[in-house]
C-alpha cells in the first residue's frame, strides 16, 4: 500500500503477490519496527536489509524483491523447501535468514524444536548448528519453537512450548519455553 493507504499497483502483479505454496495464514503478521532493529519480534514475514520481503510458512521460505517480484538470486528460484514446519522468520543486517519451527521425529508424535539459519543467497549457514540447523528436544518432551528474537551479535532467543504428555487433552504436561542460542546455533 502507498502512504495514503491506497493500493500500490506497481507492487507485484497489480498490487498483489500470491505465494505459490500455502503458508500459516493464521500466524502471518509483519513487525511494525524497522528492519534495521535487530531486537524486533518476528513472525512469518520479515523485511531484509535491502527491503527484501521474506515470507515463510509450512515448509517453505520465499524471498521477494521490494517491488514484489520473486527474487531469483535467492537459491536460484526465490524459495527454499525444508523438512520441518516453520513458525517464525527473521532477517539480520547481513541478509541472513533465521527460522524456527518444529519437526516430527520419525514415526514418533514428539517434535524437535528447530532453529535454522540460511545465508543471504539461500544456502544453509554451515557455521550455525549442524549444517545450518539446530534440532533440540527439551527433557525428551514434544518441543515446538514458535517465536524468534534476533540479536545484533547473531545470538537468538526463541519461545515455544514443550509437552510431556502430548495426548493429554487437558495439557497437564504443557509448559512454556524461552531458550537462548549463541550465534553459532548452539544453546547458550
XYZ file of N, CA, C and O in Angstrom:
752
model
N 0.829 -1.177 0.000
C 0.000 0.000 0.000
C 0.880 1.250 0.000
O 1.987 1.250 0.535
N 0.364 2.315 -0.570
C 1.044 3.601 -0.559
C 0.822 4.276 0.792
O -0.020 3.841 1.591
N 1.565 5.348 1.047
C 1.441 6.054 2.323
C 0.029 6.558 2.574
O -0.405 6.658 3.717
N -0.712 6.855 1.503
C -2.081 7.353 1.666
C -3.096 6.222 1.855
O -4.290 6.470 1.918
N -2.614 4.961 1.918
C -3.488 3.828 2.160
C -4.067 3.183 0.914
O -4.746 2.168 0.991
N -3.791 3.748 -0.249
C -4.290 3.177 -1.499
C -3.343 2.072 -1.974
O -2.154 2.097 -1.687
N -3.863 1.109 -2.731
C -3.010 0.029 -3.240
C -1.892 0.555 -4.136
O -2.095 1.502 -4.907
N -0.727 -0.038 -4.025
C 0.408 0.278 -4.891
C 0.375 -0.709 -6.050
O 0.825 -1.839 -5.925
N -0.178 -0.288 -7.178
C -0.359 -1.186 -8.311
C 0.950 -1.532 -9.016
O 0.969 -2.406 -9.876
N 2.058 -0.888 -8.640
C 3.360 -1.245 -9.206
C 4.003 -2.399 -8.431
O 4.997 -2.962 -8.868
N 3.433 -2.758 -7.287
C 3.957 -3.848 -6.466
C 3.397 -5.178 -6.939
O 2.179 -5.328 -7.112
N 4.279 -6.157 -7.169
C 3.828 -7.488 -7.576
C 3.057 -7.447 -8.871
O 3.464 -6.817 -9.845
N 1.917 -8.093 -8.901
C 1.050 -8.137 -10.067
C -0.200 -7.319 -9.767
O -1.148 -7.821 -9.165
N -0.161 -6.047 -10.123
C -1.297 -5.169 -9.871
C -1.533 -4.909 -8.395
O -2.663 -4.739 -7.962
N -0.464 -4.900 -7.599
C -0.574 -4.604 -6.178
C -0.702 -5.831 -5.290
O -0.887 -5.720 -4.083
N -0.589 -7.008 -5.875
C -0.815 -8.239 -5.125
C 0.261 -9.260 -5.443
O 0.678 -9.412 -6.585
N 0.713 -9.975 -4.424
C 1.616 -11.112 -4.599
C 0.944 -12.316 -3.964
O 0.548 -12.271 -2.796
N 0.789 -13.370 -4.737
C 0.232 -14.608 -4.212
C 1.357 -15.621 -4.095
O 2.045 -15.902 -5.075
N 1.552 -16.140 -2.894
C 2.563 -17.158 -2.671
C 2.171 -18.416 -3.428
O 1.020 -18.837 -3.361
N 3.116 -19.064 -4.122
C 2.754 -20.275 -4.850
C 2.471 -21.477 -3.957
O 1.900 -22.441 -4.400
N 2.865 -21.426 -2.698
C 2.629 -22.517 -1.762
C 1.910 -21.974 -0.536
O 2.013 -20.804 -0.213
N 1.224 -22.840 0.216
C 0.495 -22.368 1.399
C 1.437 -21.916 2.498
O 2.541 -22.415 2.638
N 0.994 -20.937 3.273
C 1.694 -20.501 4.470
C 0.729 -20.589 5.630
O -0.458 -20.790 5.449
N 1.232 -20.452 6.837
C 0.380 -20.430 8.018
C -0.285 -19.062 8.087
O 0.216 -18.147 8.728
N -1.388 -18.882 7.379
C -2.032 -17.577 7.324
C -2.491 -17.109 8.694
O -2.538 -15.918 8.959
N -2.773 -18.049 9.601
C -3.211 -17.642 10.930
C -2.084 -16.959 11.702
O -2.331 -16.192 12.618
N -0.840 -17.210 11.314
C 0.298 -16.605 12.003
C 0.907 -15.452 11.219
O 1.870 -14.853 11.655
N 0.402 -15.167 10.026
C 1.014 -14.187 9.158
C 0.844 -12.779 9.722
O -0.245 -12.305 9.945
N 1.960 -12.145 9.984
C 1.950 -10.780 10.503
C 3.291 -10.151 10.178
O 4.268 -10.837 9.961
N 3.336 -8.847 10.142
C 4.580 -8.146 9.882
C 4.900 -7.280 11.081
O 4.042 -6.578 11.596
N 6.141 -7.322 11.513
C 6.565 -6.476 12.611
C 6.459 -5.022 12.190
O 6.744 -4.662 11.061
N 6.056 -4.159 13.103
C 5.915 -2.750 12.784
C 7.216 -1.981 12.997
O 7.296 -0.813 12.669
N 8.237 -2.640 13.542
C 9.513 -1.967 13.728
C 10.297 -1.988 12.428
O 10.148 -2.880 11.615
N 11.208 -1.028 12.229
C 12.010 -1.020 11.011
C 12.943 -2.224 10.974
O 13.336 -2.750 12.007
N 13.309 -2.653 9.746
C 14.138 -3.845 9.586
C 15.525 -3.677 10.183
O 16.197 -4.651 10.452
N 15.972 -2.492 10.424
C 17.315 -2.279 10.970
C 17.392 -2.606 12.465
O 18.458 -2.707 13.015
N 16.270 -2.745 13.108
C 16.259 -3.074 14.529
C 16.452 -4.571 14.698
O 15.599 -5.358 14.356
N 17.598 -4.975 15.220
C 17.905 -6.391 15.376
C 17.108 -7.020 16.509
O 16.998 -8.228 16.586
N 16.567 -6.234 17.413
C 15.879 -6.799 18.565
C 14.365 -6.795 18.377
O 13.619 -6.723 19.319
N 13.925 -6.895 17.122
C 12.493 -6.875 16.863
C 11.893 -8.268 16.988
O 12.528 -9.256 16.662
N 10.651 -8.363 17.459
C 9.983 -9.650 17.421
C 9.692 -10.013 15.968
O 9.569 -9.132 15.125
N 9.627 -11.275 15.675
C 9.435 -11.683 14.289
C 8.195 -12.548 14.146
O 7.605 -12.989 15.114
N 7.825 -12.791 12.910
C 6.634 -13.553 12.593
C 6.922 -14.359 11.343
O 8.058 -14.662 11.045
N 5.914 -14.670 10.554
C 6.122 -15.405 9.316
C 6.517 -14.493 8.160
O 6.644 -14.951 7.042
N 6.679 -13.212 8.419
C 7.113 -12.255 7.413
C 8.201 -11.378 8.010
O 8.106 -10.968 9.159
N 9.249 -11.135 7.235
C 10.339 -10.265 7.689
C 10.779 -9.385 6.528
O 10.548 -9.713 5.361
N 11.397 -8.276 6.854
C 11.947 -7.374 5.852
C 13.466 -7.437 5.964
O 14.025 -7.236 7.040
N 14.134 -7.744 4.846
C 15.592 -7.846 4.818
C 16.252 -6.482 4.806
O 15.591 -5.447 4.691
N 17.585 -6.459 4.896
C 18.320 -5.188 4.997
C 18.211 -4.308 3.761
O 18.417 -3.103 3.841
N 17.875 -4.868 2.611
C 17.722 -4.086 1.387
C 16.264 -3.991 0.948
O 15.977 -3.756 -0.212
N 15.357 -4.189 1.898
C 13.934 -4.086 1.605
C 13.314 -5.361 1.059
O 12.141 -5.355 0.682
N 14.066 -6.463 1.025
C 13.507 -7.720 0.558
C 12.377 -8.146 1.495
O 12.427 -7.894 2.682
N 11.405 -8.818 0.934
C 10.283 -9.320 1.714
C 10.452 -10.836 1.821
O 10.531 -11.533 0.808
N 10.534 -11.323 3.041
C 10.741 -12.740 3.274
C 9.476 -13.300 3.903
O 9.023 -12.796 4.930
N 8.915 -14.300 3.266
C 7.724 -14.969 3.790
C 8.085 -16.422 4.038
O 8.741 -17.051 3.209
N 7.657 -16.933 5.165
C 7.937 -18.329 5.492
C 6.692 -18.950 6.086
O 5.938 -18.302 6.798
N 6.502 -20.190 5.780
C 5.376 -20.898 6.348
C 5.344 -22.315 5.856
O 5.943 -22.647 4.828
N 4.642 -23.116 6.636
C 4.579 -24.544 6.404
C 5.994 -25.071 6.268
O 6.709 -25.109 7.247
N 6.492 -25.380 5.083
C 7.832 -25.925 4.922
C 8.604 -25.192 3.831
O 9.446 -25.781 3.148
N 8.346 -23.890 3.661
C 8.987 -23.116 2.598
C 9.338 -21.714 3.062
O 8.681 -21.151 3.930
N 10.393 -21.169 2.434
C 10.798 -19.779 2.635
C 10.835 -19.138 1.251
O 11.407 -19.706 0.317
N 10.221 -17.977 1.116
C 10.217 -17.233 -0.142
C 10.843 -15.867 0.098
O 10.625 -15.258 1.139
N 11.594 -15.374 -0.893
C 12.114 -14.016 -0.796
C 11.723 -13.253 -2.061
O 11.904 -13.737 -3.168
N 11.162 -12.070 -1.828
C 10.713 -11.198 -2.904
C 11.523 -9.920 -2.902
O 11.965 -9.442 -1.852
N 11.713 -9.342 -4.090
C 12.328 -8.018 -4.202
C 11.367 -7.005 -3.592
O 10.171 -7.291 -3.435
N 11.854 -5.799 -3.273
C 10.956 -4.784 -2.708
C 9.758 -4.451 -3.596
O 8.737 -3.982 -3.097
N 9.854 -4.740 -4.900
C 8.725 -4.463 -5.799
C 7.748 -5.643 -5.898
O 6.804 -5.597 -6.683
N 7.986 -6.723 -5.113
C 7.064 -7.844 -5.077
C 7.337 -8.954 -6.062
O 6.567 -9.902 -6.163
N 8.446 -8.876 -6.789
C 8.813 -9.945 -7.725
C 9.658 -10.979 -6.987
O 10.493 -10.640 -6.151
N 9.455 -12.266 -7.283
C 10.235 -13.330 -6.686
C 11.713 -13.076 -6.951
O 12.110 -12.819 -8.089
N 12.559 -13.103 -5.913
C 13.986 -12.814 -6.016
C 14.734 -14.080 -6.423
O 15.040 -14.930 -5.596
N 15.025 -14.200 -7.708
C 15.656 -15.409 -8.234
C 17.116 -15.556 -7.811
O 17.696 -16.628 -8.007
N 17.705 -14.522 -7.209
C 19.071 -14.662 -6.695
C 19.089 -15.437 -5.377
O 20.141 -15.828 -4.895
N 17.919 -15.691 -4.815
C 17.781 -16.442 -3.568
C 17.575 -17.916 -3.911
O 16.513 -18.312 -4.397
N 18.606 -18.707 -3.750
C 18.587 -20.144 -4.009
C 18.309 -20.471 -5.482
O 17.905 -21.580 -5.809
N 18.469 -19.497 -6.387
C 18.255 -19.724 -7.811
C 16.793 -19.800 -8.222
O 16.471 -19.823 -9.406
N 15.882 -19.839 -7.238
C 14.463 -19.978 -7.561
C 13.578 -19.001 -6.797
O 12.390 -18.916 -7.065
N 14.160 -18.304 -5.807
C 13.368 -17.400 -4.976
C 12.766 -18.078 -3.765
O 12.089 -17.441 -2.963
N 13.018 -19.398 -3.616
C 12.432 -20.106 -2.489
C 13.320 -21.261 -2.035
O 14.210 -21.696 -2.762
N 13.042 -21.723 -0.828
C 13.709 -22.885 -0.243
C 12.624 -23.767 0.361
O 11.713 -23.262 1.017
N 12.733 -25.058 0.172
C 11.867 -26.009 0.858
C 12.694 -26.707 1.919
O 13.857 -27.045 1.683
N 12.117 -26.897 3.095
C 12.813 -27.522 4.211
C 12.021 -28.742 4.687
O 10.888 -28.951 4.261
N 12.616 -29.528 5.578
C 11.949 -30.737 6.065
C 11.351 -30.556 7.452
O 11.229 -31.503 8.208
N 10.990 -29.319 7.791
C 10.359 -29.028 9.073
C 9.340 -27.920 8.886
O 9.334 -27.223 7.872
N 8.453 -27.775 9.855
C 7.408 -26.750 9.802
C 7.955 -25.454 10.380
O 8.497 -25.445 11.482
N 7.806 -24.358 9.646
C 8.321 -23.047 10.061
C 7.213 -22.270 10.757
O 6.096 -22.163 10.245
N 7.546 -21.706 11.935
C 6.569 -20.910 12.680
C 6.930 -19.428 12.750
O 6.058 -18.603 13.009
N 8.217 -19.073 12.554
C 8.620 -17.661 12.595
C 9.895 -17.488 11.777
O 10.679 -18.427 11.617
N 10.095 -16.281 11.263
C 11.267 -15.963 10.446
C 11.789 -14.592 10.836
O 11.019 -13.707 11.235
N 13.099 -14.408 10.724
C 13.726 -13.113 10.960
C 14.876 -12.918 9.993
O 15.461 -13.892 9.501
N 15.202 -11.666 9.696
C 16.314 -11.338 8.800
C 17.294 -10.452 9.548
O 16.891 -9.525 10.246
N 18.581 -10.749 9.403
C 19.607 -9.956 10.075
C 20.207 -8.937 9.114
O 19.938 -8.954 7.913
N 21.034 -8.052 9.640
C 21.610 -6.956 8.862
C 22.459 -7.449 7.700
O 22.595 -6.759 6.696
N 23.052 -8.639 7.808
C 23.868 -9.185 6.716
C 23.040 -9.955 5.686
O 23.587 -10.523 4.752
N 21.718 -9.971 5.849
C 20.833 -10.649 4.912
C 20.552 -12.093 5.250
O 19.753 -12.750 4.573
N 21.207 -12.621 6.294
C 20.938 -14.000 6.703
C 19.500 -14.123 7.183
O 18.922 -13.188 7.738
N 18.926 -15.297 6.971
C 17.543 -15.570 7.365
C 17.558 -16.670 8.416
O 18.160 -17.725 8.214
N 16.911 -16.405 9.541
C 16.798 -17.383 10.615
C 15.334 -17.745 10.761
O 14.472 -16.872 10.746
N 15.062 -19.044 10.888
C 13.688 -19.528 11.076
C 13.643 -20.451 12.283
O 14.651 -21.046 12.661
N 12.470 -20.542 12.900
C 12.245 -21.504 13.973
C 10.978 -22.283 13.654
O 10.103 -21.815 12.931
N 10.919 -23.494 14.208
C 9.748 -24.314 13.973
C 9.841 -25.631 14.693
O 10.432 -25.721 15.773
N 9.291 -26.669 14.067
C 9.264 -27.984 14.690
C 9.256 -29.065 13.619
O 8.877 -28.832 12.482
N 9.675 -30.251 14.032
C 9.732 -31.365 13.104
C 9.413 -32.655 13.827
O 9.868 -32.877 14.942
N 8.643 -33.527 13.191
C 8.389 -34.846 13.771
C 9.663 -35.659 13.718
O 10.477 -35.514 12.814
N 9.839 -36.529 14.691
C 10.998 -37.393 14.770
C 10.538 -38.781 14.344
O 9.852 -39.469 15.096
N 10.853 -39.185 13.123
C 10.428 -40.487 12.631
C 8.921 -40.643 12.730
O 8.166 -39.767 12.338
N 8.494 -41.763 13.310
C 7.064 -42.010 13.471
C 6.577 -41.617 14.853
O 5.459 -41.867 15.222
N 7.449 -41.007 15.650
C 7.099 -40.589 16.997
C 6.239 -39.335 16.945
O 6.438 -38.473 16.096
N 5.279 -39.196 17.868
C 4.481 -37.971 17.894
C 5.255 -36.804 18.504
O 4.757 -35.697 18.539
N 6.470 -37.060 19.000
C 7.221 -35.990 19.646
C 8.005 -35.180 18.623
O 8.734 -35.734 17.802
N 7.864 -33.877 18.710
C 8.569 -32.951 17.829
C 9.878 -32.504 18.432
O 10.025 -32.445 19.648
N 10.795 -32.119 17.560
C 12.008 -31.424 17.961
C 11.793 -29.946 17.650
O 11.209 -29.610 16.622
N 12.288 -29.062 18.523
C 12.311 -27.648 18.199
C 13.440 -27.416 17.210
O 14.506 -28.026 17.311
N 13.213 -26.549 16.236
C 14.186 -26.298 15.175
C 14.553 -24.824 15.155
O 13.684 -23.951 15.221
N 15.863 -24.541 15.049
C 16.378 -23.211 14.740
C 17.299 -23.399 13.547
O 18.222 -24.226 13.605
N 17.062 -22.692 12.441
C 17.874 -22.851 11.236
C 18.258 -21.483 10.690
O 17.498 -20.516 10.815
N 19.445 -21.425 10.095
C 19.905 -20.164 9.504
C 20.398 -20.412 8.088
O 21.079 -21.399 7.817
N 19.998 -19.506 7.198
C 20.413 -19.550 5.804
C 21.155 -18.267 5.466
O 20.794 -17.189 5.946
N 22.172 -18.371 4.618
C 22.903 -17.190 4.154
C 21.994 -16.377 3.236
O 20.944 -16.846 2.795
N 22.430 -15.174 2.904
C 21.624 -14.285 2.059
C 21.327 -14.883 0.686
O 20.309 -14.557 0.083
N 22.177 -15.807 0.206
C 21.930 -16.419 -1.098
C 21.017 -17.639 -1.024
O 20.725 -18.274 -2.037
N 20.586 -18.004 0.191
C 19.666 -19.113 0.367
C 20.320 -20.434 0.725
O 19.621 -21.415 0.966
N 21.635 -20.481 0.780
C 22.310 -21.714 1.168
C 22.369 -21.809 2.687
O 22.382 -20.794 3.379
N 22.398 -23.045 3.228
C 22.493 -23.187 4.684
C 23.770 -22.541 5.215
O 24.820 -22.609 4.579
N 23.683 -21.902 6.379
C 24.843 -21.310 7.037
C 25.516 -22.420 7.845
O 25.088 -22.748 8.945
N 26.552 -23.026 7.284
C 27.206 -24.166 7.912
C 27.949 -23.825 9.190
O 28.383 -24.729 9.906
N 28.089 -22.536 9.514
C 28.705 -22.150 10.789
C 27.670 -22.133 11.911
O 27.996 -21.853 13.060
N 26.441 -22.452 11.584
C 25.324 -22.417 12.527
C 24.827 -23.833 12.758
O 24.447 -24.536 11.810
N 24.826 -24.297 13.998
C 24.339 -25.635 14.312
C 25.086 -26.697 13.541
O 26.289 -26.613 13.329
N 24.359 -27.699 13.084
C 24.912 -28.749 12.239
C 24.375 -28.530 10.834
O 23.171 -28.670 10.603
N 25.243 -28.100 9.933
C 24.848 -27.811 8.543
C 23.716 -26.793 8.474
O 22.818 -26.887 7.654
N 23.738 -25.803 9.374
C 22.761 -24.711 9.356
C 21.530 -24.932 10.210
O 20.655 -24.074 10.248
N 21.426 -26.072 10.891
C 20.219 -26.388 11.658
C 20.581 -26.895 13.049
O 21.494 -27.706 13.201
N 19.841 -26.435 14.056
C 19.909 -26.993 15.401
C 18.556 -27.609 15.698
O 17.525 -26.959 15.564
N 18.576 -28.883 16.078
C 17.355 -29.623 16.443
C 17.492 -29.999 17.910
O 18.526 -30.522 18.316
N 16.450 -29.725 18.686
C 16.545 -29.990 20.120
C 15.190 -30.425 20.672
O 14.150 -29.914 20.253
N 15.225 -31.377 21.565
C 14.033 -31.787 22.298
C 14.365 -31.570 23.776
O 15.312 -32.148 24.291
N 13.606 -30.735 24.438
C 13.869 -30.386 25.834
C 13.248 -31.440 26.737
O 12.061 -31.744 26.624
N 14.033 -31.980 27.639
C 13.583 -33.014 28.592
C 12.885 -34.177 27.895
O 11.954 -34.762 28.442
N 13.322 -34.502 26.678
C 12.731 -35.595 25.897
C 11.229 -35.405 25.678
O 10.497 -36.367 25.452
N 10.781 -34.160 25.753
C 9.358 -33.849 25.574
C 9.111 -33.291 24.172
O 10.025 -32.806 23.496
N 7.867 -33.360 23.723
C 7.433 -32.740 22.480
C 7.796 -31.258 22.561
O 7.351 -30.558 23.465
N 8.640 -30.768 21.646
C 9.155 -29.399 21.713
C 8.842 -28.664 20.416
O 9.128 -29.170 19.330
N 8.256 -27.477 20.530
C 7.910 -26.646 19.374
C 8.413 -25.238 19.636
O 8.121 -24.661 20.677
N 9.179 -24.685 18.697
C 9.587 -23.283 18.771
C 8.678 -22.474 17.861
O 8.483 -22.823 16.699
N 8.122 -21.372 18.393
C 7.146 -20.608 17.623
C 7.444 -19.117 17.534
O 6.808 -18.413 16.771
N 8.412 -18.619 18.295
C 8.762 -17.201 18.250
C 10.262 -17.032 18.216
O 11.020 -17.896 18.678
N 10.718 -15.913 17.683
C 12.138 -15.682 17.450
C 12.483 -14.228 17.702
O 11.746 -13.335 17.289
N 13.598 -14.002 18.383
C 14.132 -12.662 18.568
C 15.604 -12.704 18.201
O 16.387 -13.417 18.841
N 15.982 -11.993 17.132
C 17.379 -11.927 16.699
C 18.099 -10.824 17.447
O 17.524 -9.765 17.698
N 19.367 -11.072 17.767
C 20.169 -10.058 18.447
C 21.314 -9.647 17.540
O 21.700 -10.376 16.625
N 21.881 -8.453 17.785
C 22.929 -7.909 16.923
C 24.153 -8.800 16.828
O 24.823 -8.823 15.803
N 24.464 -9.557 17.889
C 25.647 -10.419 17.880
C 25.403 -11.771 17.205
O 26.268 -12.639 17.211
N 24.233 -11.959 16.610
C 23.912 -13.204 15.927
C 23.237 -14.232 16.808
O 22.771 -15.264 16.328
N 23.178 -13.981 18.106
C 22.502 -14.909 19.002
C 20.993 -14.722 18.879
O 20.520 -13.735 18.313
N 20.246 -15.683 19.400
C 18.793 -15.631 19.299
C 18.149 -16.039 20.612
O 18.723 -16.795 21.397
N 16.962 -15.537 20.831
C 16.058 -16.048 21.848
C 14.906 -16.668 21.090
O 14.424 -16.110 20.099
N 14.457 -17.830 21.531
C 13.290 -18.457 20.925
C 12.264 -18.740 22.015
O 12.617 -18.962 23.173
N 11.011 -18.698 21.625
C 9.924 -19.055 22.532
C 9.174 -20.220 21.919
O 9.274 -20.486 20.718
N 8.436 -20.894 22.747
C 7.656 -22.011 22.258
C 7.030 -22.765 23.401
O 6.698 -22.180 24.443
N 6.908 -24.073 23.218
C 6.289 -24.894 24.250
C 6.887 -26.290 24.230
O 7.451 -26.733 23.238
N 6.745 -26.957 25.363
C 7.062 -28.373 25.433
C 5.868 -29.061 26.056
O 5.089 -28.452 26.783
N 5.710 -30.320 25.719
C 4.558 -31.072 26.215
C 5.037 -32.468 26.589
O 5.397 -33.265 25.735
N 5.046 -32.732 27.893
C 5.497 -34.032 28.379
C 4.447 -35.124 28.183
O 4.762 -36.302 28.191
N 3.196 -34.719 28.014
C 2.106 -35.683 27.800
C 1.256 -35.198 26.625
O 0.152 -34.675 26.808
N 1.761 -35.353 25.375
C 1.075 -34.786 24.218
C -0.341 -35.303 23.985
O -1.125 -34.648 23.323
N -0.671 -36.456 24.509
C -2.010 -36.999 24.299
C -3.006 -36.583 25.376
O -4.164 -36.980 25.343
N -2.559 -35.803 26.340
C -3.422 -35.332 27.424
C -4.181 -34.086 26.949
O -3.592 -33.023 26.778
N -5.484 -34.225 26.755
C -6.273 -33.105 26.241
C -6.333 -31.926 27.212
O -6.640 -30.804 26.820
N -6.029 -32.157 28.483
C -6.082 -31.082 29.473
C -4.783 -30.283 29.511
O -4.721 -29.221 30.114
N -3.735 -30.780 28.870
C -2.480 -30.044 28.813
C -1.715 -30.002 30.113
O -0.963 -29.063 30.357
N -1.879 -31.010 30.963
C -1.191 -31.010 32.253
C 0.325 -31.038 32.137
O 1.021 -30.574 33.026
N 0.856 -31.587 31.054
C 2.308 -31.644 30.878
C 2.871 -30.533 30.025
O 4.052 -30.514 29.705
N 2.042 -29.551 29.654
C 2.459 -28.475 28.760
C 3.116 -27.338 29.535
O 2.624 -26.910 30.581
N 4.235 -26.846 29.012
C 4.972 -25.746 29.631
C 5.468 -24.788 28.553
O 5.742 -25.197 27.430
N 5.628 -23.526 28.904
C 6.217 -22.548 28.002
C 7.727 -22.695 27.987
O 8.333 -23.175 28.950
N 8.334 -22.284 26.884
C 9.783 -22.377 26.719
C 10.325 -21.023 26.298
O 9.768 -20.363 25.418
N 11.406 -20.611 26.920
C 12.220 -19.492 26.474
C 13.640 -20.020 26.466
O 14.155 -20.459 27.507
N 14.264 -20.041 25.300
C 15.613 -20.592 25.174
C 16.520 -19.594 24.469
O 16.068 -18.845 23.595
N 17.793 -19.593 24.853
C 18.792 -18.722 24.237
C 19.773 -19.580 23.443
O 20.195 -20.644 23.902
N 20.121 -19.104 22.251
C 21.092 -19.787 21.408
C 22.201 -18.811 21.051
O 21.942 -17.639 20.759
N 23.440 -19.295 21.055
C 24.580 -18.479 20.644
C 24.536 -18.237 19.149
O 23.762 -18.890 18.427
N 25.383 -17.358 18.659
C 25.442 -17.042 17.232
C 25.821 -18.234 16.369
O 25.588 -18.220 15.166
N 26.405 -19.275 16.978
C 26.769 -20.470 16.215
C 25.645 -21.510 16.216
O 25.815 -22.611 15.718
N 24.513 -21.176 16.809
C 23.359 -22.058 16.791
C 23.263 -23.022 17.943
O 22.299 -23.762 18.053
N 24.226 -23.017 18.844
C 24.195 -23.935 19.981
C 23.573 -23.272 21.181
O 23.700 -22.060 21.376
N 22.871 -24.056 22.030
C 22.249 -23.465 23.219
C 23.244 -22.708 24.075
O 24.392 -23.125 24.219
N 22.784 -21.599 24.624
C 23.636 -20.760 25.465
C 23.596 -21.286 26.879
O 22.593 -21.418 27.487
